[in-house]
mmCIF file of C-alpha atoms in Angstrom:
data_model
loop_
_atom_site.group_PDB
_atom_site.id
_atom_site.type_symbol
_atom_site.label_atom_id
_atom_site.label_comp_id
_atom_site.label_asym_id
_atom_site.label_seq_id
_atom_site.Cartn_x
_atom_site.Cartn_y
_atom_site.Cartn_z
ATOM 1 C CA MET V 1 -7.607 -14.400 13.316
ATOM 2 C CA SER V 2 -4.272 -13.473 14.719
ATOM 3 C CA GLN V 3 -3.458 -9.800 14.138
ATOM 4 C CA ASN V 4 0.071 -10.727 13.203
ATOM 5 C CA VAL V 5 -1.184 -12.613 10.190
ATOM 6 C CA VAL V 6 -2.801 -9.517 8.780
ATOM 7 C CA GLN V 7 0.035 -7.236 9.853
ATOM 8 C CA PRO V 8 2.899 -9.672 10.359
ATOM 9 C CA TYR V 9 5.364 -6.963 11.427
ATOM 10 C CA ARG V 10 3.328 -4.766 13.729
ATOM 11 C CA PHE V 11 6.092 -3.893 16.144
ATOM 12 C CA VAL V 12 7.027 -7.509 16.841
ATOM 13 C CA PRO V 13 10.566 -9.019 16.921
ATOM 14 C CA SER V 14 12.069 -9.791 13.455
ATOM 15 C CA ALA V 15 12.256 -13.425 14.415
ATOM 16 C CA ASN V 16 8.498 -13.738 14.538
ATOM 17 C CA PRO V 17 7.670 -16.819 12.384
ATOM 18 C CA ILE V 18 4.519 -15.415 10.858
ATOM 19 C CA MET V 19 5.829 -13.575 7.826
ATOM 20 C CA TYR V 20 5.165 -12.945 4.185
ATOM 21 C CA LYS V 21 7.424 -14.865 1.808
ATOM 22 C CA GLU V 22 7.726 -14.391 -1.970
ATOM 23 C CA LEU V 23 5.816 -17.068 -3.829
ATOM 24 C CA ASP V 24 6.112 -15.833 -7.424
ATOM 25 C CA ARG V 25 7.011 -12.834 -9.507
ATOM 26 C CA VAL V 26 6.603 -11.711 -13.101
ATOM 27 C CA THR V 27 8.705 -8.743 -14.336
ATOM 28 C CA LEU V 28 8.305 -7.651 -17.885
ATOM 29 C CA THR V 29 11.400 -7.010 -20.017
ATOM 30 C CA GLY V 30 9.324 -5.926 -23.031
ATOM 31 C CA THR V 31 5.876 -4.786 -23.928
ATOM 32 C CA ALA V 32 3.004 -7.297 -23.169
ATOM 33 C CA THR V 33 -0.757 -7.439 -22.920
ATOM 34 C CA THR V 34 -0.784 -10.158 -20.199
ATOM 35 C CA MET V 35 1.078 -10.731 -16.968
ATOM 36 C CA ASP V 36 0.797 -14.343 -15.732
ATOM 37 C CA THR V 37 2.502 -15.589 -12.545
ATOM 38 C CA GLY V 38 2.202 -19.240 -13.397
ATOM 39 C CA THR V 39 1.480 -21.674 -10.527
ATOM 40 C CA PHE V 40 2.648 -20.805 -7.008
ATOM 41 C CA ALA V 41 2.346 -22.502 -3.693
ATOM 42 C CA SER V 42 -0.941 -22.431 -1.821
ATOM 43 C CA LYS V 43 -0.910 -20.169 1.308
ATOM 44 C CA PRO V 44 -3.914 -19.044 3.407
ATOM 45 C CA TYR V 45 -2.948 -15.332 3.225
ATOM 46 C CA LEU V 46 -1.699 -13.542 0.133
ATOM 47 C CA MET V 47 -0.389 -10.068 -0.492
ATOM 48 C CA VAL V 48 0.026 -8.924 -4.082
ATOM 49 C CA LEU V 49 2.176 -5.995 -5.080
ATOM 50 C CA HIS V 50 1.493 -4.705 -8.594
ATOM 51 C CA HIS V 51 3.426 -1.993 -10.418
ATOM 52 C CA SER V 52 1.777 -1.291 -13.755
ATOM 53 C CA ILE V 53 3.477 0.908 -16.336
ATOM 54 C CA PRO V 54 1.265 1.629 -19.347
ATOM 55 C CA THR V 55 2.535 2.375 -22.866
ATOM 56 C CA GLY V 56 0.538 3.405 -25.920
ATOM 57 C CA GLY V 57 -2.446 4.637 -23.897
ATOM 58 C CA TYR V 58 -4.626 3.250 -21.109
ATOM 59 C CA ALA V 59 -3.831 -0.246 -19.882
ATOM 60 C CA ASN V 60 -6.422 -1.460 -17.386
ATOM 61 C CA CYS V 61 -5.669 -4.543 -15.203
ATOM 62 C CA LYS V 62 -8.259 -7.274 -15.063
ATOM 63 C CA TYR V 63 -7.401 -10.146 -12.678
ATOM 64 C CA THR V 64 -8.430 -13.812 -13.010
ATOM 65 C CA PHE V 65 -7.329 -16.599 -10.712
ATOM 66 C CA ASN V 66 -6.514 -20.231 -11.477
ATOM 67 C CA ASN V 67 -7.244 -19.682 -15.225
ATOM 68 C CA SER V 68 -10.930 -19.275 -14.332
ATOM 69 C CA SER V 69 -12.789 -16.775 -16.565
ATOM 70 C CA GLY V 70 -16.272 -18.006 -15.671
ATOM 71 C CA ASN V 71 -18.603 -15.438 -14.152
ATOM 72 C CA ALA V 72 -17.209 -16.011 -10.685
ATOM 73 C CA TYR V 73 -16.143 -12.533 -9.727
ATOM 74 C CA ALA V 74 -17.796 -9.464 -8.114
ATOM 75 C CA ASN V 75 -16.380 -6.202 -6.850
ATOM 76 C CA ARG V 76 -17.108 -2.813 -5.277
ATOM 77 C CA TYR V 77 -14.886 0.205 -5.711
ATOM 78 C CA ASN V 78 -14.534 3.867 -4.987
ATOM 79 C CA GLU V 79 -12.295 6.225 -7.027
ATOM 80 C CA ASN V 80 -11.030 9.447 -5.556
ATOM 81 C CA ASN V 81 -13.583 9.158 -2.712
ATOM 82 C CA GLY V 82 -16.552 9.475 -5.032
ATOM 83 C CA SER V 83 -19.609 7.299 -5.023
ATOM 84 C CA ASP V 84 -19.314 3.506 -4.838
ATOM 85 C CA ALA V 85 -19.677 1.417 -8.045
ATOM 86 C CA THR V 86 -20.335 -2.282 -8.201
ATOM 87 C CA ALA V 87 -19.926 -5.121 -10.775
ATOM 88 C CA ASN V 88 -21.457 -8.558 -10.286
ATOM 89 C CA THR V 89 -21.259 -11.887 -12.091
ATOM 90 C CA GLN V 90 -18.102 -10.822 -13.953
ATOM 91 C CA PRO V 91 -15.502 -12.926 -15.930
ATOM 92 C CA ASN V 92 -12.734 -11.070 -14.078
ATOM 93 C CA ILE V 93 -11.991 -8.440 -11.477
ATOM 94 C CA ASP V 94 -11.495 -4.908 -12.877
ATOM 95 C CA MET V 95 -8.767 -3.609 -10.559
ATOM 96 C CA ARG V 96 -9.289 -0.025 -11.680
ATOM 97 C CA MET V 97 -5.573 0.516 -12.221
ATOM 98 C CA GLY V 98 -5.747 1.866 -15.821
ATOM 99 C CA GLU V 99 -8.035 4.841 -15.425
ATOM 100 C CA TYR V 100 -5.161 7.168 -16.222
ATOM 101 C CA PRO V 101 -2.347 6.579 -18.784
ATOM 102 C CA ALA V 102 0.295 6.752 -16.018
ATOM 103 C CA PRO V 103 2.171 4.406 -13.683
ATOM 104 C CA CYS V 104 0.023 2.812 -10.953
ATOM 105 C CA TYR V 105 0.836 0.876 -7.756
ATOM 106 C CA ALA V 106 -1.558 -1.488 -6.025
ATOM 107 C CA VAL V 107 -1.339 -3.476 -2.813
ATOM 108 C CA SER V 108 -3.909 -6.241 -2.451
ATOM 109 C CA THR V 109 -4.493 -8.660 0.436
ATOM 110 C CA ILE V 110 -6.394 -11.863 -0.024
ATOM 111 C CA VAL V 111 -7.907 -14.393 2.420
ATOM 112 C CA ASN V 112 -7.107 -17.636 0.533
ATOM 113 C CA GLU V 113 -8.572 -20.453 2.533
ATOM 114 C CA ALA V 114 -9.354 -23.280 0.153
ATOM 115 C CA ASP V 115 -12.922 -23.970 1.505
ATOM 116 C CA THR V 116 -14.286 -20.410 1.455
ATOM 117 C CA GLN V 117 -14.929 -17.709 -1.137
ATOM 118 C CA LYS V 118 -11.804 -15.690 -1.653
ATOM 119 C CA GLN V 119 -12.050 -12.127 -0.251
ATOM 120 C CA ILE V 120 -9.855 -9.376 -1.687
ATOM 121 C CA VAL V 121 -9.068 -5.887 -0.333
ATOM 122 C CA SER V 122 -7.080 -3.669 -2.635
ATOM 123 C CA HIS V 123 -5.861 -0.043 -2.727
ATOM 124 C CA ASN V 124 -4.028 1.640 -5.567
ATOM 125 C CA VAL V 125 -2.429 4.979 -6.169
ATOM 126 C CA ASN V 126 -1.995 6.358 -9.704
ATOM 127 C CA GLN V 127 0.626 8.934 -10.590
ATOM 128 C CA ASN V 128 -1.796 10.870 -12.787
ATOM 129 C CA THR V 129 0.149 13.622 -14.653
ATOM 130 C CA ALA V 130 3.767 13.449 -13.572
ATOM 131 C CA GLY V 131 5.016 16.124 -11.205
ATOM 132 C CA SER V 132 3.824 17.792 -8.052
ATOM 133 C CA GLY V 133 1.400 20.124 -9.914
ATOM 134 C CA THR V 134 -1.176 17.345 -10.122
ATOM 135 C CA PRO V 135 -2.400 15.249 -7.181
ATOM 136 C CA PRO V 136 -2.285 11.452 -7.367
ATOM 137 C CA ALA V 137 -5.525 9.498 -8.134
ATOM 138 C CA ASP V 138 -6.583 6.571 -6.021
ATOM 139 C CA CYS V 139 -9.007 3.633 -5.823
ATOM 140 C CA ALA V 140 -10.202 1.479 -2.931
ATOM 141 C CA LEU V 141 -11.612 -1.833 -4.027
ATOM 142 C CA VAL V 142 -13.044 -4.996 -2.427
ATOM 143 C CA ALA V 143 -13.842 -8.108 -4.422
ATOM 144 C CA LYS V 144 -14.663 -11.732 -4.139
ATOM 145 C CA TYR V 145 -13.819 -14.859 -6.150
ATOM 146 C CA ASP V 146 -16.583 -17.474 -5.969
ATOM 147 C CA GLN V 147 -14.341 -20.499 -5.451
ATOM 148 C CA SER V 148 -14.685 -22.568 -2.320
ATOM 149 C CA THR V 149 -13.040 -25.856 -3.212
ATOM 150 C CA SER V 150 -9.468 -24.847 -3.898
ATOM 151 C CA ALA V 151 -7.035 -21.999 -3.005
ATOM 152 C CA ILE V 152 -5.660 -19.399 -5.420
ATOM 153 C CA THR V 153 -2.379 -20.686 -6.950
ATOM 154 C CA GLN V 154 -2.214 -18.579 -10.109
ATOM 155 C CA LEU V 155 -2.901 -14.957 -11.034
ATOM 156 C CA GLU V 156 -3.225 -13.372 -14.371
ATOM 157 C CA SER V 157 -3.607 -9.665 -15.224
ATOM 158 C CA ASP V 158 -4.870 -8.843 -18.735
ATOM 159 C CA LYS V 159 -5.102 -5.388 -20.256
ATOM 160 C CA THR V 160 -8.531 -4.543 -21.833
ATOM 161 C CA SER V 161 -7.980 -1.118 -23.287
ATOM 162 C CA GLY V 162 -5.900 0.440 -26.055
ATOM 163 C CA GLY V 163 -2.514 0.401 -24.313
ATOM 164 C CA SER V 164 -0.113 -2.315 -23.184
ATOM 165 C CA TYR V 165 2.050 -3.061 -20.120
ATOM 166 C CA ALA V 166 5.540 -1.581 -20.624
ATOM 167 C CA SER V 167 8.896 -3.117 -19.657
ATOM 168 C CA GLY V 168 9.454 -2.907 -15.922
ATOM 169 C CA SER V 169 5.810 -3.659 -15.036
ATOM 170 C CA GLU V 170 5.783 -6.188 -12.190
ATOM 171 C CA ILE V 171 3.547 -8.410 -10.093
ATOM 172 C CA ILE V 172 4.905 -9.986 -6.875
ATOM 173 C CA VAL V 173 2.801 -12.538 -4.997
ATOM 174 C CA LEU V 174 3.559 -12.972 -1.274
ATOM 175 C CA GLY V 175 2.200 -15.650 0.951
ATOM 176 C CA ALA V 176 1.898 -16.160 4.732
ATOM 177 C CA ASP V 177 0.974 -19.247 6.742
ATOM 178 C CA PRO V 178 0.695 -19.218 10.562
ATOM 179 C CA ASP V 179 1.593 -22.902 10.605
ATOM 180 C CA ASP V 180 4.867 -22.375 8.793
ATOM 181 C CA THR V 181 7.767 -23.266 11.110
ATOM 182 C CA ASP V 182 10.448 -22.000 8.735
ATOM 183 C CA THR V 183 11.390 -18.530 9.999
ATOM 184 C CA THR V 184 13.780 -17.758 7.086
ATOM 185 C CA GLY V 185 13.121 -16.143 3.743
ATOM 186 C CA SER V 186 11.002 -13.102 4.737
ATOM 187 C CA PHE V 187 10.264 -10.844 1.774
ATOM 188 C CA TRP V 188 10.177 -7.678 3.902
ATOM 189 C CA GLU V 189 13.571 -6.646 5.398
ATOM 190 C CA GLU V 190 13.684 -4.399 8.403
ATOM 191 C CA LEU V 191 15.399 -1.106 7.438
ATOM 192 C CA ALA V 192 14.772 1.290 10.265
ATOM 193 C CA VAL V 193 13.490 1.190 13.907
ATOM 194 C CA VAL V 194 12.646 4.281 15.935
ATOM 195 C CA ASP V 195 11.317 4.042 19.524
ATOM 196 C CA LEU V 196 11.008 7.398 21.215
ATOM 197 C CA THR V 197 12.044 7.627 24.822
ATOM 198 C CA THR V 198 11.534 11.420 25.104
ATOM 199 C CA ASN V 199 9.170 13.895 23.587
ATOM 200 C CA THR V 200 10.310 15.336 20.246
ATOM 201 C CA ASN V 201 8.781 17.103 17.221
ATOM 202 C CA ILE V 202 10.618 14.938 14.680
ATOM 203 C CA MET V 203 10.878 11.182 14.271
ATOM 204 C CA ASP V 204 13.781 10.439 11.935
ATOM 205 C CA SER V 205 14.529 6.994 10.493
ATOM 206 C CA GLY V 206 18.036 7.889 9.674
ATOM 207 C CA THR V 207 19.518 6.732 6.349
ATOM 208 C CA PHE V 208 18.500 3.266 5.249
ATOM 209 C CA THR V 209 19.180 1.027 2.223
ATOM 210 C CA ALA V 210 17.255 1.962 -0.903
ATOM 211 C CA LYS V 211 14.506 -0.563 -1.826
ATOM 212 C CA GLN V 212 11.968 -0.579 -4.619
ATOM 213 C CA TYR V 213 9.044 -1.312 -2.241
ATOM 214 C CA LEU V 214 8.695 0.228 1.208
ATOM 215 C CA TRP V 215 6.286 -0.521 4.019
ATOM 216 C CA VAL V 216 6.149 2.005 6.865
ATOM 217 C CA GLN V 217 4.205 1.741 10.186
ATOM 218 C CA LEU V 218 3.775 4.578 12.590
ATOM 219 C CA THR V 219 2.192 4.548 16.023
ATOM 220 C CA THR V 220 2.038 7.926 17.700
ATOM 221 C CA THR V 221 1.227 9.019 21.203
ATOM 222 C CA LEU V 222 0.793 12.754 21.322
ATOM 223 C CA SER V 223 1.965 15.146 24.030
ATOM 224 C CA SER V 224 -0.071 17.905 22.386
ATOM 225 C CA SER V 225 -1.838 18.058 18.959
ATOM 226 C CA PRO V 226 0.645 17.707 16.164
ATOM 227 C CA GLU V 227 -0.279 16.486 12.617
ATOM 228 C CA ALA V 228 2.259 14.543 10.658
ATOM 229 C CA GLN V 229 4.164 16.075 7.734
ATOM 230 C CA ILE V 230 6.478 13.479 6.055
ATOM 231 C CA ILE V 231 9.752 14.524 4.492
ATOM 232 C CA PHE V 232 11.762 12.231 2.233
ATOM 233 C CA ASN V 233 15.596 12.455 2.068
ATOM 234 C CA ASN V 234 15.551 15.757 3.979
ATOM 235 C CA ASP V 235 13.861 17.416 0.958
ATOM 236 C CA SER V 236 11.426 20.169 1.999
ATOM 237 C CA SER V 237 11.165 21.782 -1.463
ATOM 238 C CA SER V 238 7.723 22.131 -2.978
ATOM 239 C CA ILE V 239 7.660 18.965 -5.044
ATOM 240 C CA TYR V 240 4.980 16.989 -3.150
ATOM 241 C CA SER V 241 1.312 16.598 -3.824
ATOM 242 C CA THR V 242 -1.398 14.865 -1.870
ATOM 243 C CA ARG V 243 -4.957 13.654 -1.863
ATOM 244 C CA TYR V 244 -6.723 12.698 1.404
ATOM 245 C CA THR V 245 -10.134 11.953 2.906
ATOM 246 C CA VAL V 246 -11.329 11.849 6.510
ATOM 247 C CA ASN V 247 -14.053 9.416 7.531
ATOM 248 C CA GLY V 248 -15.015 8.754 3.892
ATOM 249 C CA GLY V 249 -15.723 12.360 3.042
ATOM 250 C CA ALA V 250 -14.856 14.191 -0.150
ATOM 251 C CA SER V 251 -11.226 14.326 -1.236
ATOM 252 C CA THR V 252 -9.023 17.269 -0.269
ATOM 253 C CA THR V 253 -5.996 17.901 -2.558
ATOM 254 C CA HIS V 254 -2.803 19.949 -2.271
ATOM 255 C CA THR V 255 -0.232 20.485 -4.972
ATOM 256 C CA ASN V 256 3.319 21.865 -5.016
ATOM 257 C CA VAL V 257 3.650 21.590 -1.257
ATOM 258 C CA SER V 258 6.816 21.004 0.824
ATOM 259 C CA TYR V 259 5.792 17.685 2.511
ATOM 260 C CA ALA V 260 3.775 14.512 2.084
ATOM 261 C CA SER V 261 0.753 14.223 4.310
ATOM 262 C CA GLY V 262 0.890 11.457 6.893
ATOM 263 C CA VAL V 263 -0.965 9.937 9.873
ATOM 264 C CA THR V 264 -2.378 11.578 12.940
ATOM 265 C CA TYR V 265 -5.548 13.595 13.017
ATOM 266 C CA ASN V 266 -5.313 15.513 16.270
ATOM 267 C CA SER V 267 -6.041 12.500 18.539
ATOM 268 C CA PRO V 268 -4.039 11.207 21.502
ATOM 269 C CA TYR V 269 -3.298 7.856 19.875
ATOM 270 C CA ASN V 270 -2.889 6.928 16.185
ATOM 271 C CA PHE V 271 -1.790 3.998 14.101
ATOM 272 C CA GLY V 272 -1.048 4.014 10.336
ATOM 273 C CA ASN V 273 0.344 1.949 7.488
ATOM 274 C CA MET V 274 2.091 3.442 4.468
ATOM 275 C CA PHE V 275 3.032 1.539 1.329
ATOM 276 C CA ILE V 276 5.478 3.223 -1.094
ATOM 277 C CA LEU V 277 6.519 2.563 -4.663
ATOM 278 C CA ASN V 278 10.117 3.780 -4.577
ATOM 279 C CA ASP V 279 10.997 3.615 -8.192
ATOM 280 C CA GLN V 280 14.121 5.780 -8.857
ATOM 281 C CA THR V 281 13.089 7.373 -12.136
ATOM 282 C CA THR V 282 9.430 8.212 -11.522
ATOM 283 C CA ASP V 283 7.348 10.097 -8.942
ATOM 284 C CA LYS V 284 7.401 8.211 -5.644
ATOM 285 C CA MET V 285 3.788 7.206 -4.819
ATOM 286 C CA THR V 286 2.509 6.455 -1.325
ATOM 287 C CA MET V 287 -0.686 5.057 0.146
ATOM 288 C CA VAL V 288 -1.542 5.731 3.834
ATOM 289 C CA GLU V 289 -4.335 4.305 5.958
ATOM 290 C CA GLU V 290 -4.690 5.551 9.481
ATOM 291 C CA VAL V 291 -6.966 5.225 12.468
ATOM 292 C CA ASP V 292 -7.061 7.533 15.457
ATOM 293 C CA GLN V 293 -8.798 6.674 18.596
ATOM 294 C CA GLY V 294 -10.705 9.986 18.986
ATOM 295 C CA THR V 295 -11.906 10.386 22.569
ATOM 296 C CA ALA V 296 -10.891 7.342 24.646
ATOM 297 C CA GLY V 297 -13.601 4.797 25.386
ATOM 298 C CA SER V 298 -16.276 2.965 23.389
ATOM 299 C CA GLY V 299 -18.665 5.908 23.583
ATOM 300 C CA THR V 300 -16.851 7.689 20.741
ATOM 301 C CA GLU V 301 -16.078 6.143 17.404
ATOM 302 C CA PRO V 302 -12.519 6.292 15.985
ATOM 303 C CA ASN V 303 -11.539 8.410 12.958
ATOM 304 C CA PHE V 304 -10.275 7.063 9.614
ATOM 305 C CA ARG V 305 -7.972 8.849 7.259
ATOM 306 C CA GLU V 306 -6.804 7.699 3.858
ATOM 307 C CA VAL V 307 -3.912 9.604 2.147
ATOM 308 C CA HIS V 308 -2.168 9.317 -1.213
ATOM 309 C CA ASN V 309 1.011 11.267 -1.923
ATOM 310 C CA LYS V 310 3.521 11.871 -4.649
ATOM 311 C CA TRP V 311 7.169 13.091 -4.300
ATOM 312 C CA ALA V 312 8.270 14.348 -7.673
ATOM 313 C CA ASP V 313 11.948 13.446 -7.413
ATOM 314 C CA ASN V 314 12.820 11.364 -10.499
ATOM 315 C CA SER V 315 16.491 10.846 -9.711
ATOM 316 C CA ASN V 316 16.679 9.406 -6.199
ATOM 317 C CA GLN V 317 15.106 6.633 -4.255
ATOM 318 C CA ILE V 318 13.793 7.280 -0.714
ATOM 319 C CA THR V 319 16.519 6.451 1.848
ATOM 320 C CA ARG V 320 15.370 8.555 4.773
ATOM 321 C CA ILE V 321 11.929 9.311 6.228
ATOM 322 C CA GLU V 322 11.261 12.154 8.734
ATOM 323 C CA VAL V 323 7.879 12.545 10.455
ATOM 324 C CA GLN V 324 7.609 16.156 11.531
ATOM 325 C CA SER V 325 4.982 17.962 13.671
ATOM 326 C CA SER V 326 3.066 20.552 11.653
ATOM 327 C CA THR V 327 1.821 22.512 14.633
ATOM 328 C CA GLY V 328 4.700 22.797 17.025
ATOM 329 C CA GLY V 329 3.466 19.943 19.168
ATOM 330 C CA ASP V 330 5.489 16.858 20.048
ATOM 331 C CA TRP V 331 5.421 13.172 19.514
ATOM 332 C CA ALA V 332 5.429 11.629 22.966
ATOM 333 C CA SER V 333 7.711 9.004 24.419
ATOM 334 C CA GLY V 334 6.585 5.589 23.313
ATOM 335 C CA SER V 335 5.790 6.632 19.688
ATOM 336 C CA LYS V 336 7.212 4.159 17.146
ATOM 337 C CA LEU V 337 8.350 4.270 13.537
ATOM 338 C CA ARG V 338 9.203 1.133 11.470
ATOM 339 C CA VAL V 339 10.377 0.885 7.921
ATOM 340 C CA TRP V 340 10.649 -2.387 5.907
ATOM 341 C CA GLY V 341 11.720 -2.741 2.333
ATOM 342 C CA ALA V 342 12.199 -5.186 -0.496
ATOM 343 C CA ASP V 343 13.310 -5.269 -4.174
#
């Protein structure tokens, strides 16, 4: 599989034809118990952005595809880096987005080839109690849909607990096809590009256009051993909180701190993805996945870090991202920062 299909913007020119395009969207203007995309075009690769806002209590999200509620679903999930749990032969996929009565943001990718079982990888971050005094909650989930004769062309999310979905809740379905020759209509718009040509202890995106959804990629080459601290809108006040794990270990949390935790774990070379829900009136929530090479060569395994952050500014959207060194070290020449966004 081409890497650019999975990460269609990994430091490639914006004219690259392999891109995610919006296939369908459902945005609630009132309270509802179901969110249904209706039928969308078949694409071999899907990305689903889901912003769930509960009202009246808990509002879990249970996915079905193509109006199929037969026992064709199975999943495995891990919440806050605890023990794995599984569910087999299910009538739906419990996305584990309603475990707290608070806004939640999930990004799911799906291999959607018609003639194979559909494989889903999903991560979500939940605001938990609003404000920087409480760390965000998170869930990592994988699932499969036992359908190997047709592609997914419809998605429905049903609430199964006491609350409902509030106005503003939204599901966006994106699709990518490597055989698509139309290079127009990309969902993700490039907002900022930073390519270091000298060593520095700060990578700064500069000011970019505010967007509801942000996707950030960071590749760092280290001239010493810095660790990333991320600052939004030049705000270093203590209104951030974070939860992170290293190599699948127990969660570490920090509250009322002056930065969001980012990629790099004291390794010479690191790569990370960060997805951000950038809603103006609520805590900004981020999900970061990062790999660092560790010692070069195949004799040493890489390290994995998963980070979830909140920035408790409820008045402004993120329009600037600074990646600062926490230890006085530098990001080396060749390090890269990319920001894409969409509404």
